[in-house]
Tab-separated table of C-alpha atoms in Angstrom:
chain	number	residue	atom	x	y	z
A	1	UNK	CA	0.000	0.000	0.000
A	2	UNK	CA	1.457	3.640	-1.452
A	3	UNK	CA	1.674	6.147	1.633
A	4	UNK	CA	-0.839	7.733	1.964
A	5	UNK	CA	0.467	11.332	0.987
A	6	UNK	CA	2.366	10.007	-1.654
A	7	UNK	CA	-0.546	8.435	-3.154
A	8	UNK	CA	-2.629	11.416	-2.836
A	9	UNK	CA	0.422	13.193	-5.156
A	10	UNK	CA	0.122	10.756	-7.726
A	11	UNK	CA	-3.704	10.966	-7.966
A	12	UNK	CA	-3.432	14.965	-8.098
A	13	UNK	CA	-0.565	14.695	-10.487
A	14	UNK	CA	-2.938	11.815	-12.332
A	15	UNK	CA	-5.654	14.654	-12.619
A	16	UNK	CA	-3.987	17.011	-13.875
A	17	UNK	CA	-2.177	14.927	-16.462
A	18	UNK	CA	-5.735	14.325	-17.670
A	19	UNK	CA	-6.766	17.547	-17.913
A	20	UNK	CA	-3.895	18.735	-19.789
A	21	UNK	CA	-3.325	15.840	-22.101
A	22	UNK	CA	-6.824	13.984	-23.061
A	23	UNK	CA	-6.166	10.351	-23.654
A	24	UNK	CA	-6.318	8.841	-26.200
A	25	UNK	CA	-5.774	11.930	-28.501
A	26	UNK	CA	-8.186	12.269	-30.400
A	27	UNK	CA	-10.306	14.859	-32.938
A	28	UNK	CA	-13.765	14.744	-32.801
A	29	UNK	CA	-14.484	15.603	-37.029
A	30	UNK	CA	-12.255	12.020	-37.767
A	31	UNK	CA	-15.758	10.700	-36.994
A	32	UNK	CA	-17.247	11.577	-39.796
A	33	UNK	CA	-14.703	9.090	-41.836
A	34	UNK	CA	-14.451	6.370	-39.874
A	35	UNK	CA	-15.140	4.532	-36.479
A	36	UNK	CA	-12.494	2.551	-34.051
A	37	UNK	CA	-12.960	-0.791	-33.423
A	38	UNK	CA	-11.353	-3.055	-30.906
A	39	UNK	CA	-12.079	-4.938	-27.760
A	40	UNK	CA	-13.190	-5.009	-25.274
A	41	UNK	CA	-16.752	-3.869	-25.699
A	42	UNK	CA	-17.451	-4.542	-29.310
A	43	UNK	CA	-21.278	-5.608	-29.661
A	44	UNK	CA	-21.006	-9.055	-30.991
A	45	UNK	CA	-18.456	-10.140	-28.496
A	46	UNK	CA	-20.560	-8.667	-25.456
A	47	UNK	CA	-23.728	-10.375	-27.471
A	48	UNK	CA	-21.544	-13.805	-27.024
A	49	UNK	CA	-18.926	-13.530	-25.006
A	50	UNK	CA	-20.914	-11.932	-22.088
A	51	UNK	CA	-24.498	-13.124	-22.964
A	52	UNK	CA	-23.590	-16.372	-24.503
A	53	UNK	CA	-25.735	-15.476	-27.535
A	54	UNK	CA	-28.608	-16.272	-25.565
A	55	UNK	CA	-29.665	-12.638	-24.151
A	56	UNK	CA	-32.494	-11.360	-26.919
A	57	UNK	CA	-31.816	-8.170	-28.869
A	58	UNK	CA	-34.748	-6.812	-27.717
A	59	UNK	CA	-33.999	-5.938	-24.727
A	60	UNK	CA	-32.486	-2.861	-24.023
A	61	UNK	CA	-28.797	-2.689	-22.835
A	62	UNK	CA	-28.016	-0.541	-20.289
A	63	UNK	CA	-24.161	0.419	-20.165
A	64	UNK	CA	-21.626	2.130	-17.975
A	65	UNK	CA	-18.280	2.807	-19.303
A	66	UNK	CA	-16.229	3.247	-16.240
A	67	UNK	CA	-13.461	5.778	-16.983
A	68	UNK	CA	-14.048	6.658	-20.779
A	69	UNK	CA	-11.343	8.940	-21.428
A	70	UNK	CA	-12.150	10.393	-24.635
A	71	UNK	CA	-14.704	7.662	-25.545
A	72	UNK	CA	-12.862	5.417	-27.677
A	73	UNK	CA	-15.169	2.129	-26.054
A	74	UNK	CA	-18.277	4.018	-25.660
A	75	UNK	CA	-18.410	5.749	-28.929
A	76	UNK	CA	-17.980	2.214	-30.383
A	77	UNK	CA	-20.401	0.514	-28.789
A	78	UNK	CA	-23.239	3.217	-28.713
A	79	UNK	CA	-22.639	3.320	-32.742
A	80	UNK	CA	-23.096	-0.270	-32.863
A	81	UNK	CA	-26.396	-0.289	-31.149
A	82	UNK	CA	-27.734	2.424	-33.026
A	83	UNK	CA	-27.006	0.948	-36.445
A	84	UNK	CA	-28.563	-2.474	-35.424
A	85	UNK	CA	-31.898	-0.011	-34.254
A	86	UNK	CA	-31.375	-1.978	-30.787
A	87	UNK	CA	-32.711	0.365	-27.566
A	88	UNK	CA	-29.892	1.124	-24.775
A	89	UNK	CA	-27.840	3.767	-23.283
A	90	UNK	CA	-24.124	4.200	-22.517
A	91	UNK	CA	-23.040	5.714	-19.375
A	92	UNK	CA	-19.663	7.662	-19.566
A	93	UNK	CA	-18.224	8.335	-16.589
A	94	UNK	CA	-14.896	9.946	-16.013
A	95	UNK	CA	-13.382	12.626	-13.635
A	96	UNK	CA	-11.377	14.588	-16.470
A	97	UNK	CA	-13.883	17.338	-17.873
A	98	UNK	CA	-11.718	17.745	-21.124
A	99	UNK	CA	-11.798	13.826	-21.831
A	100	UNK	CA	-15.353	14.272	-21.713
A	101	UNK	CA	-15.958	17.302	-23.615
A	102	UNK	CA	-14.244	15.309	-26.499
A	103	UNK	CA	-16.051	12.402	-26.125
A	104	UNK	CA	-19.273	14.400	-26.004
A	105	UNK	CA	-18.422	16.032	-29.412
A	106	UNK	CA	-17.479	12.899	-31.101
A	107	UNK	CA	-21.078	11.714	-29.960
A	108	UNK	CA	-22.398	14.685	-31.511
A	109	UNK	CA	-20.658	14.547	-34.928
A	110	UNK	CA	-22.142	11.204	-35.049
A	111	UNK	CA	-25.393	12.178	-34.039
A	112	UNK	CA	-25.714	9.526	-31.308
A	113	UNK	CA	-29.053	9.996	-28.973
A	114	UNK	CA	-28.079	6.769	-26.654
A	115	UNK	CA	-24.838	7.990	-24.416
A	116	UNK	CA	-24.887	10.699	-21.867
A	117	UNK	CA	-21.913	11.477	-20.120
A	118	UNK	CA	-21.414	11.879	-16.182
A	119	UNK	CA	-17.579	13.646	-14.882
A	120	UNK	CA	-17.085	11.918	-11.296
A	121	UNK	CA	-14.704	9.842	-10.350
A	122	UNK	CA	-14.630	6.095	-9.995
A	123	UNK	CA	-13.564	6.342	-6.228
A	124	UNK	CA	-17.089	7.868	-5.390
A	125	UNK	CA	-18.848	5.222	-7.012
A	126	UNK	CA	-21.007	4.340	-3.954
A	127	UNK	CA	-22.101	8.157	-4.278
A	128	UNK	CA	-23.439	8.324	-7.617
A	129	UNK	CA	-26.535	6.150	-7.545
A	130	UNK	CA	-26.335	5.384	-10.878
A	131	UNK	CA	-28.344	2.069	-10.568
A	132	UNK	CA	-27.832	-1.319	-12.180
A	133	UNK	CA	-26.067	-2.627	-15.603
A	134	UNK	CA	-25.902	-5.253	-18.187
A	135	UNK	CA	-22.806	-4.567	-19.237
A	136	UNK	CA	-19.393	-2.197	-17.787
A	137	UNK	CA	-16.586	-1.340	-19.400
A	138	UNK	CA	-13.480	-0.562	-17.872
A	139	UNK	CA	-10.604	-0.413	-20.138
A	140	UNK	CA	-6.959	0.813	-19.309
A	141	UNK	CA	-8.089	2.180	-15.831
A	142	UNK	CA	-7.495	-0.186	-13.183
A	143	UNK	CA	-3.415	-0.208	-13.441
A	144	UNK	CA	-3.899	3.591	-13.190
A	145	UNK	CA	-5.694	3.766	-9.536
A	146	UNK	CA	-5.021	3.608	-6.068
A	147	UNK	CA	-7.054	0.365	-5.448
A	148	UNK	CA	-8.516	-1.084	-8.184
A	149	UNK	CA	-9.392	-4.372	-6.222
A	150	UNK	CA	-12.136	-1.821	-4.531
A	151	UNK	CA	-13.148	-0.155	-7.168
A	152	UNK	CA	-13.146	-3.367	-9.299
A	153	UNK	CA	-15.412	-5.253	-6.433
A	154	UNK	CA	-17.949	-1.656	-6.683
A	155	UNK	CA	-18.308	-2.171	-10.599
A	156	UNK	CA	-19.109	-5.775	-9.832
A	157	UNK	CA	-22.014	-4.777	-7.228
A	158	UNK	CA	-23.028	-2.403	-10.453
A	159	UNK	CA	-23.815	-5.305	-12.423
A	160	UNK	CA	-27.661	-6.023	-13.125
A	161	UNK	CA	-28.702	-9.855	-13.205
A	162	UNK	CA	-26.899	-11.700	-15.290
A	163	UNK	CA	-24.668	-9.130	-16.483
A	164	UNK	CA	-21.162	-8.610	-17.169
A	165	UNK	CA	-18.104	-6.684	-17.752
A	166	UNK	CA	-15.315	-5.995	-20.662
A	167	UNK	CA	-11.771	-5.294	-18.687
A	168	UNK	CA	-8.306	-4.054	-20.115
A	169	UNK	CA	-5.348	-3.409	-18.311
A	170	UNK	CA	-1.248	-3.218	-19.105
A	171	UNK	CA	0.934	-6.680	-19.106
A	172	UNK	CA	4.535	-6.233	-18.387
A	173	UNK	CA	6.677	-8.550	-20.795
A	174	UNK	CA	5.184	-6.945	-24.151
A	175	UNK	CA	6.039	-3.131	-22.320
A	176	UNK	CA	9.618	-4.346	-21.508
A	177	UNK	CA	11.700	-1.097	-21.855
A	178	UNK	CA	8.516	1.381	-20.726
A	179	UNK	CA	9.178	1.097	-17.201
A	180	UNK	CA	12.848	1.565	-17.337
A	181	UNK	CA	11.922	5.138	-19.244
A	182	UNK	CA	9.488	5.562	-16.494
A	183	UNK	CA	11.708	5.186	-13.796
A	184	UNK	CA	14.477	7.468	-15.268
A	185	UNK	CA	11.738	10.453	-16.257
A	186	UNK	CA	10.220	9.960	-12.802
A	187	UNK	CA	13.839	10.892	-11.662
A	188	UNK	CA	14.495	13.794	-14.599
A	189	UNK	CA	11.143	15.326	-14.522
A	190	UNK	CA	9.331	14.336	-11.183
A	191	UNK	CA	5.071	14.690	-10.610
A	192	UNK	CA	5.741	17.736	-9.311
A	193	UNK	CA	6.182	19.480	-11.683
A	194	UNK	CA	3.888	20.856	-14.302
A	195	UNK	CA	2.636	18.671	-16.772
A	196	UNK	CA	4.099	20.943	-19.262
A	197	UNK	CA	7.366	20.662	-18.034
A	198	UNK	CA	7.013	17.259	-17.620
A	199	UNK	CA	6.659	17.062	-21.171
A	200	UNK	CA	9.425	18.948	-22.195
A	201	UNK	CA	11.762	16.600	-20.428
A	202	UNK	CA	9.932	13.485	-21.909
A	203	UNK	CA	10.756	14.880	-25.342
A	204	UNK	CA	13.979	15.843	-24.944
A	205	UNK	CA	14.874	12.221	-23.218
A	206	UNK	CA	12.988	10.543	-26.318
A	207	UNK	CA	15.340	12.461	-28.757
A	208	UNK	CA	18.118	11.388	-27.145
A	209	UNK	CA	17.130	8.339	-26.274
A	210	UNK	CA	20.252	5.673	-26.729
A	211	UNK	CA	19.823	2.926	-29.564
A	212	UNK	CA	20.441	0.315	-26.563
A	213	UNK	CA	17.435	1.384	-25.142
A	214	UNK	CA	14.679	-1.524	-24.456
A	215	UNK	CA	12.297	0.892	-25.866
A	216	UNK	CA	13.851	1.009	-29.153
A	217	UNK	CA	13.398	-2.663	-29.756
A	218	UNK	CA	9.364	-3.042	-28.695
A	219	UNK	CA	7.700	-2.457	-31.185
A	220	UNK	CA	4.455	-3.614	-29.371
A	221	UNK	CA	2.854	-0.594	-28.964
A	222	UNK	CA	3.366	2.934	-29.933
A	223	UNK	CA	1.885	5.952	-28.500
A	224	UNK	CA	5.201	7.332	-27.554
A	225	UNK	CA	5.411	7.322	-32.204
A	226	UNK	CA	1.888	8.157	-33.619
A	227	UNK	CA	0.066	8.769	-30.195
A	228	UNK	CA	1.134	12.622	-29.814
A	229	UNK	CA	1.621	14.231	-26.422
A	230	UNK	CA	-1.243	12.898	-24.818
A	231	UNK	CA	0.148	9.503	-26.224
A	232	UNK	CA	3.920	9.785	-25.238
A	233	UNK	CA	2.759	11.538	-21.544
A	234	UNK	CA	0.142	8.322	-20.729
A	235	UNK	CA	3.006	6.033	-22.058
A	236	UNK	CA	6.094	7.363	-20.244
A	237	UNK	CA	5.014	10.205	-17.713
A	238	UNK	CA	1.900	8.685	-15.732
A	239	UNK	CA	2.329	8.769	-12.165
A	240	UNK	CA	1.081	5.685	-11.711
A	241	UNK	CA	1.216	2.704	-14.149
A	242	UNK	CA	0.699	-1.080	-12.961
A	243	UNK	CA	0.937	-3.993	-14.825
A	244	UNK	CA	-0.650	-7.557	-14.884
A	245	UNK	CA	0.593	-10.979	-15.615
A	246	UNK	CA	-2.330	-12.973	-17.035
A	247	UNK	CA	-2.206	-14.782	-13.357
A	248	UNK	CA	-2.367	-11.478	-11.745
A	249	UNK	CA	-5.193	-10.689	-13.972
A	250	UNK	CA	-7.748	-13.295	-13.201
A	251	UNK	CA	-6.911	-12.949	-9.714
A	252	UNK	CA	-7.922	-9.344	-9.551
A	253	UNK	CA	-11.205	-10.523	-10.896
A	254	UNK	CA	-11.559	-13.705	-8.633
A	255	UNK	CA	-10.888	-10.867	-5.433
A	256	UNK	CA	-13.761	-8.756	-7.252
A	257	UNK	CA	-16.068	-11.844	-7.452
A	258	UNK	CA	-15.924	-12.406	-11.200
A	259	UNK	CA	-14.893	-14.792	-13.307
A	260	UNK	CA	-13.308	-14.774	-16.601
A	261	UNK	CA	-15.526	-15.759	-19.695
A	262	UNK	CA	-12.521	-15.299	-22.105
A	263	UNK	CA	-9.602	-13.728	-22.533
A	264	UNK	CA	-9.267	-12.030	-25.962
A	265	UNK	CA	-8.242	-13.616	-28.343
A	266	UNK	CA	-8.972	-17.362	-26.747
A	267	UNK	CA	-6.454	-18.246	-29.393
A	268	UNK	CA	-4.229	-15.971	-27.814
A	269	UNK	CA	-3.742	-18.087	-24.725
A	270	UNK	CA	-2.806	-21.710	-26.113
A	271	UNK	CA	0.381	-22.583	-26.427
A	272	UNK	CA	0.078	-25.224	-28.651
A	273	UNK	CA	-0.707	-22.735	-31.163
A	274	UNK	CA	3.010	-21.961	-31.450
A	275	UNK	CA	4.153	-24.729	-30.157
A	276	UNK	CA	3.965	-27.157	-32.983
A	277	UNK	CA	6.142	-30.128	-31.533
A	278	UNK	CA	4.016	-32.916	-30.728
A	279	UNK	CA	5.710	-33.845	-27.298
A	280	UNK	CA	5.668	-29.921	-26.239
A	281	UNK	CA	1.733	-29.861	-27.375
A	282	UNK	CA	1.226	-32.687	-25.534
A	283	UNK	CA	2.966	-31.785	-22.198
A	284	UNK	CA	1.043	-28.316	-22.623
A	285	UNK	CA	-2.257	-29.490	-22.371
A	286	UNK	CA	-1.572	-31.518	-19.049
A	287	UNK	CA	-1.969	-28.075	-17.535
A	288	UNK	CA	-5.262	-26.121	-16.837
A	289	UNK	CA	-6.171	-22.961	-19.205
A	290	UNK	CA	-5.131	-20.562	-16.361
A	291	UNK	CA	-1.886	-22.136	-16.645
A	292	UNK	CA	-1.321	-22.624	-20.565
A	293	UNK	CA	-2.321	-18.980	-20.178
A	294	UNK	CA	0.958	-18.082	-17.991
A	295	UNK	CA	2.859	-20.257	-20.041
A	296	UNK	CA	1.986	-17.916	-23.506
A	297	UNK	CA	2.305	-15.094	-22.180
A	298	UNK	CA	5.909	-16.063	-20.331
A	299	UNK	CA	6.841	-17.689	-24.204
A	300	UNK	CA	5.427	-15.286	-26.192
A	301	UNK	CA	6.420	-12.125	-24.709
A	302	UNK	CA	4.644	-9.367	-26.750
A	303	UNK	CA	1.400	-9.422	-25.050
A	304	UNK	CA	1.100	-5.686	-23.460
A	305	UNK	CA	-2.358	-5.544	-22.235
A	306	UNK	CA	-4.872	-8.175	-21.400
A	307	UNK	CA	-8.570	-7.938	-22.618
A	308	UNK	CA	-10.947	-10.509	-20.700
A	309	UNK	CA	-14.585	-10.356	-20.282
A	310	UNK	CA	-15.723	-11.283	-17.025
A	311	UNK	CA	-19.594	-12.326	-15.317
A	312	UNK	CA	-20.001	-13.048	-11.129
A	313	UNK	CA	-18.955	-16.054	-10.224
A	314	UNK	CA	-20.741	-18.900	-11.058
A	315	UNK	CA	-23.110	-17.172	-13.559
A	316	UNK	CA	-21.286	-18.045	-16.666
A	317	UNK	CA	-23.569	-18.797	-19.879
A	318	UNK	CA	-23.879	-21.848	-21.398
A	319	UNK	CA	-23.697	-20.750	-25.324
A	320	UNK	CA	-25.677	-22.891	-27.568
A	321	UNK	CA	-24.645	-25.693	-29.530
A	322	UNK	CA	-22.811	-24.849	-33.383
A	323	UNK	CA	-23.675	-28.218	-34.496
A	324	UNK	CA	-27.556	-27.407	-33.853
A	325	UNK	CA	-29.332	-26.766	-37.325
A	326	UNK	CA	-30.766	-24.157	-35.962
A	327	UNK	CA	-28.114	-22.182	-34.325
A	328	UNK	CA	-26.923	-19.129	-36.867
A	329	UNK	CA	-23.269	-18.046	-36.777
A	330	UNK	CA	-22.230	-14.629	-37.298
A	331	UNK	CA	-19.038	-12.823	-38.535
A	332	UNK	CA	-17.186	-10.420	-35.869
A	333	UNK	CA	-16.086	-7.855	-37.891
A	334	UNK	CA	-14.451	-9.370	-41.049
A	335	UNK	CA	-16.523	-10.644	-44.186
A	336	UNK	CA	-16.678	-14.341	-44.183
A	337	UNK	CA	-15.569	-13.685	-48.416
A	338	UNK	CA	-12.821	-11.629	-47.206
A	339	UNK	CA	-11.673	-13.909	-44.737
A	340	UNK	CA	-11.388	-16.580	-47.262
A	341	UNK	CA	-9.720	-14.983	-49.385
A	342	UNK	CA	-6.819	-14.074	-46.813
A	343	UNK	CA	-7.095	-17.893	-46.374
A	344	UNK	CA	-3.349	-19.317	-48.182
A	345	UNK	CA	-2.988	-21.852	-50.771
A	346	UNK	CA	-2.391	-24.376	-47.916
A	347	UNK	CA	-5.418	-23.317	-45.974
A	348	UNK	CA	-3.677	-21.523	-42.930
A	349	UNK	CA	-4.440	-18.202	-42.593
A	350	UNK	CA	-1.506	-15.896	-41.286
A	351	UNK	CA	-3.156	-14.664	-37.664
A	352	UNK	CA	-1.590	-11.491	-36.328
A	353	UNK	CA	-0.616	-11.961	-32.516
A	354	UNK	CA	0.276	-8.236	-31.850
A	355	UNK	CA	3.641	-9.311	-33.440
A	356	UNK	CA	3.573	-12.615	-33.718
A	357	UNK	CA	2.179	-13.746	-36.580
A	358	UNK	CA	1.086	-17.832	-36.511
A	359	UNK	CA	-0.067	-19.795	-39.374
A	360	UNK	CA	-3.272	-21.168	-38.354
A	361	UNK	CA	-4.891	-24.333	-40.173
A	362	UNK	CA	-8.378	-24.774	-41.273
A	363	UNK	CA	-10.177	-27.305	-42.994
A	364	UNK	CA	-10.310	-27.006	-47.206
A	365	UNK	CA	-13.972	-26.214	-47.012
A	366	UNK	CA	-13.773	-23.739	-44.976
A	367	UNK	CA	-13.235	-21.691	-47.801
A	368	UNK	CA	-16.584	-22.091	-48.936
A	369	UNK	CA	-18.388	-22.033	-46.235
A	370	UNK	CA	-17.186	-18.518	-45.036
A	371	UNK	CA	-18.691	-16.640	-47.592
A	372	UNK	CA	-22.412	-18.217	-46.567
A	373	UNK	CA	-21.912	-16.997	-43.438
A	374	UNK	CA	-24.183	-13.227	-43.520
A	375	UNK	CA	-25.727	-13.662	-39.531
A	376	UNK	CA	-29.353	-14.937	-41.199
A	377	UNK	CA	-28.370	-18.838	-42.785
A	378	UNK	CA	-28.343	-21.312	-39.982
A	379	UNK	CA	-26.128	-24.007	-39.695
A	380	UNK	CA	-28.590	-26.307	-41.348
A	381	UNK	CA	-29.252	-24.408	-44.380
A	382	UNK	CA	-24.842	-23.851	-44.759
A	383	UNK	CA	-25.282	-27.505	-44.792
A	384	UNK	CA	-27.525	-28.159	-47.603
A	385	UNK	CA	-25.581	-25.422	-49.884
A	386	UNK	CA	-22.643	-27.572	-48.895
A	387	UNK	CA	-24.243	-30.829	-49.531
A	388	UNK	CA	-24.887	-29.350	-53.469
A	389	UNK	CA	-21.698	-28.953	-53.834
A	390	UNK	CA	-21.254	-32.369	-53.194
A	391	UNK	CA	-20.158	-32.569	-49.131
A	392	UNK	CA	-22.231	-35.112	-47.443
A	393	UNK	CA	-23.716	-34.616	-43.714
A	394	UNK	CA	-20.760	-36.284	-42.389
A	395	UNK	CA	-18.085	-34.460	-43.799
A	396	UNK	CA	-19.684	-31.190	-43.294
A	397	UNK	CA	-20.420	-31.906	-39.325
A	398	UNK	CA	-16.543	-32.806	-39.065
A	399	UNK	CA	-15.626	-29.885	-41.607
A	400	UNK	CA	-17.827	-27.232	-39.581
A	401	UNK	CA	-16.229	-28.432	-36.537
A	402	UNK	CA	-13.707	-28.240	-36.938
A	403	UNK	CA	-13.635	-24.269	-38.709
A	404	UNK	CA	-16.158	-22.965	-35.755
A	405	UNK	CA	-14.113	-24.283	-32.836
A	406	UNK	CA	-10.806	-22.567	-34.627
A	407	UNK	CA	-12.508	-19.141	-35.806
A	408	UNK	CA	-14.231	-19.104	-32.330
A	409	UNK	CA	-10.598	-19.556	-30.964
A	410	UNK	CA	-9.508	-15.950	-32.995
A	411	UNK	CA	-12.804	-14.315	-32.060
A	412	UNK	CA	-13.528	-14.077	-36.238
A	413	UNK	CA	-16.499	-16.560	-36.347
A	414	UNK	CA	-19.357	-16.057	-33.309
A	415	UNK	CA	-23.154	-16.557	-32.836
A	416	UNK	CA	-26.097	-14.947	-33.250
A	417	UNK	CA	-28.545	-14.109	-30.416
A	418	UNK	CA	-32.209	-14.321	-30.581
A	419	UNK	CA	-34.322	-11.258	-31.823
């Protein structure tokens, strides 16, 4: 536990940086061109991932993004539920008035009537009677607070019935070299001083920066590059910055009462995916997931933030069956064409790890029966297109098997809830 007047230093010096530097940068008329997408808190993955495709769209979702910054999540997410005409709100809360005021004009350049915004901070939150909610989002807060185990286990008393949440936060091996910098700004240019200053020093430092320099290799992120000041100050000057292991992680949520639903990408998390000796694959799964999770990220080493979404304990979904005829699948984000056509000669399509790019296999057919996939055919009817092509029942059950359980693995293939 910080001292107490310490921490109270670093939360003032927190503020302020906020104030000063909005984070992310952003500029509000880039919405008329084109909208971020990421995770956590895109709609289909909350739909599944959260719901386990079995909440109806017609309910309304009611949303609290818990430290929006300058709405990169929320502005997402409300877009998405306007365009599918589904009824809900978004909540954004967040202390820093000028991380609001740009979130509220990106809302307004893109018209949206379904997000209101709220400036308080997230250490009040027993203050703010803001009621119940299907779904909170708190991305790349938590490593930036005084306690986020307390803050964590208030969002989880936020949640309605049966809801859930969409957490971020910073992993240390793929930001090896950002807390070295840290430590030797904290030193050259130290909280007290004004963010302006602050930022001075950071720039000079980063001009000078030796070619030794951990830094200088990562190449897993890089706000300190194309982030501007706001993205170089969050990166190298904020007074306080935790990171997470992936065991860290899910123990934050087990001490918060949750429990993880998936980490993003599943995929992500296997080590047999990159491990393609048979004795090593083998020898991997004789360990739980929590563990082959520990061992990816220890291999792997780019992974510099962890994206899980989370439900109480004990209230995870059961998602229905793919093999049911019935049951309709549904592209994330990517054209089931387009996918198969980034799909190689020898069926593997080259999946982008941050920067580690693995050649993942799928079946032959799979490259047919991507394209069918439009969110309204059912698994029964991809079968009869299939079958008229000449694949029999058997081979597509295997085939379709085989594809779902991989593109559910890289978050590309999903399903549908009901209306």
């Amino acid at each position: 536990m910080e001292d107490h007047d310490r921490a109270d230093r670093r939360d003032t010096s927190l503020a302020a940086q906020y104030e000063a530097y909005p984070y992310p940068e952003r500029n509000p008329q880039d919405e008329l061109r084109r909208l971020l997408i990421g995770s956590p808190s895109h709609l289909r993955e909350i739909d599944y991932w959260v719901f386990g495709a079995q909440r109806p769209t017609s309910l309304p979702l009611r949303v609290l993004v818990a430290g929006c910054g300058t709405g990169d999540g929320a502005i997402m997410l409300a877009t998405h539920l306007a365009r599918a005409q589904r009824q809900g709100e978004v909540i954004c809360l967040d202390r820093s008035r000028a991380a609001l005021d740009i979130a509220q004009a990106r809302a307004q350049a893109r018209q949206l009537s379904n997000i209101r915004f709220v400036q308080a901070s997230l250490n009040a939150l027993d203050t703010l009677d803001l009621g119940l909610f299907d779904y909170i989002d708190c991305c790349g807060v938590l490593h930036h607070l005084p306690e986020p185990e307390a803050v964590l286990a208030g969002l989880t008393q936020l949640l309605a019935p049966g809801g859930g949440m969409g957490l971020m936060v910073y992993a240390p091996y793929g930001r090896t070299g950002v807390y070295m910098v840290q430590d030797a700004l904290a030193k050259l240019a130290p909280i007290a001083q004004s963010p302006e200053a602050r930022l001075d020093i950071a720039r000079r430092v980063m001009r000078a920066l030796p070619a030794t320099a951990w830094l200088r290799q990562n190449g897993n992120f890089g706000d300190h590059l194309s982030g501007g000041d706001a993205g170089l100050y969050d990166l190298l000057l904020n007074p306080r910055d935790r990171s997470y292991t992936v065991t860290t992680f899910l123990d934050l949520m087990d001490k918060a009462g949750l429990e993880a639903t998936c980490l993003m990408e599943p995929a992500r998390y296997d080590p047999s995916l990159f491990l393609p000796d048979p004795r090593l694959r083998a020898r991997v799964a004789e360990f739980p997931p929590h563990e082959q999770a520990a061992i990816a990220e220890d291999l792997t080493g780019n992974m510099a933030t962890h994206v899980a979404y989370a439900v109480r304990k004990g209230c995870r979904p059961t998602r229905p069956d793919p093999m049911d005829v019935a049951t309709v699948p549904i592209m994330r984000e990517i054209p089931g064409d387009e996918l198969a056509r980034q799909m190689r000669p020898d069926n593997t399509l080259a999946f982008s790890f941050g920067t580690l790019v693995v050649p993942v296999a799928l079946p032959p057919q799979a490259r047919g029966i991507l394209p069918l996939i439009d969110g309204e055919r059912n698994v029964g009817q991809l079968a009869e297109i299939l079958a008229s092509r000449g694949v029999g029942e058997t081979k597509f059950r295997q085939v379709w098997r085989e594809s779902f359980d991989m593109l559910e693995r890289l978050n590309r293939v999903l399903l549908r809830p009901p209306p």
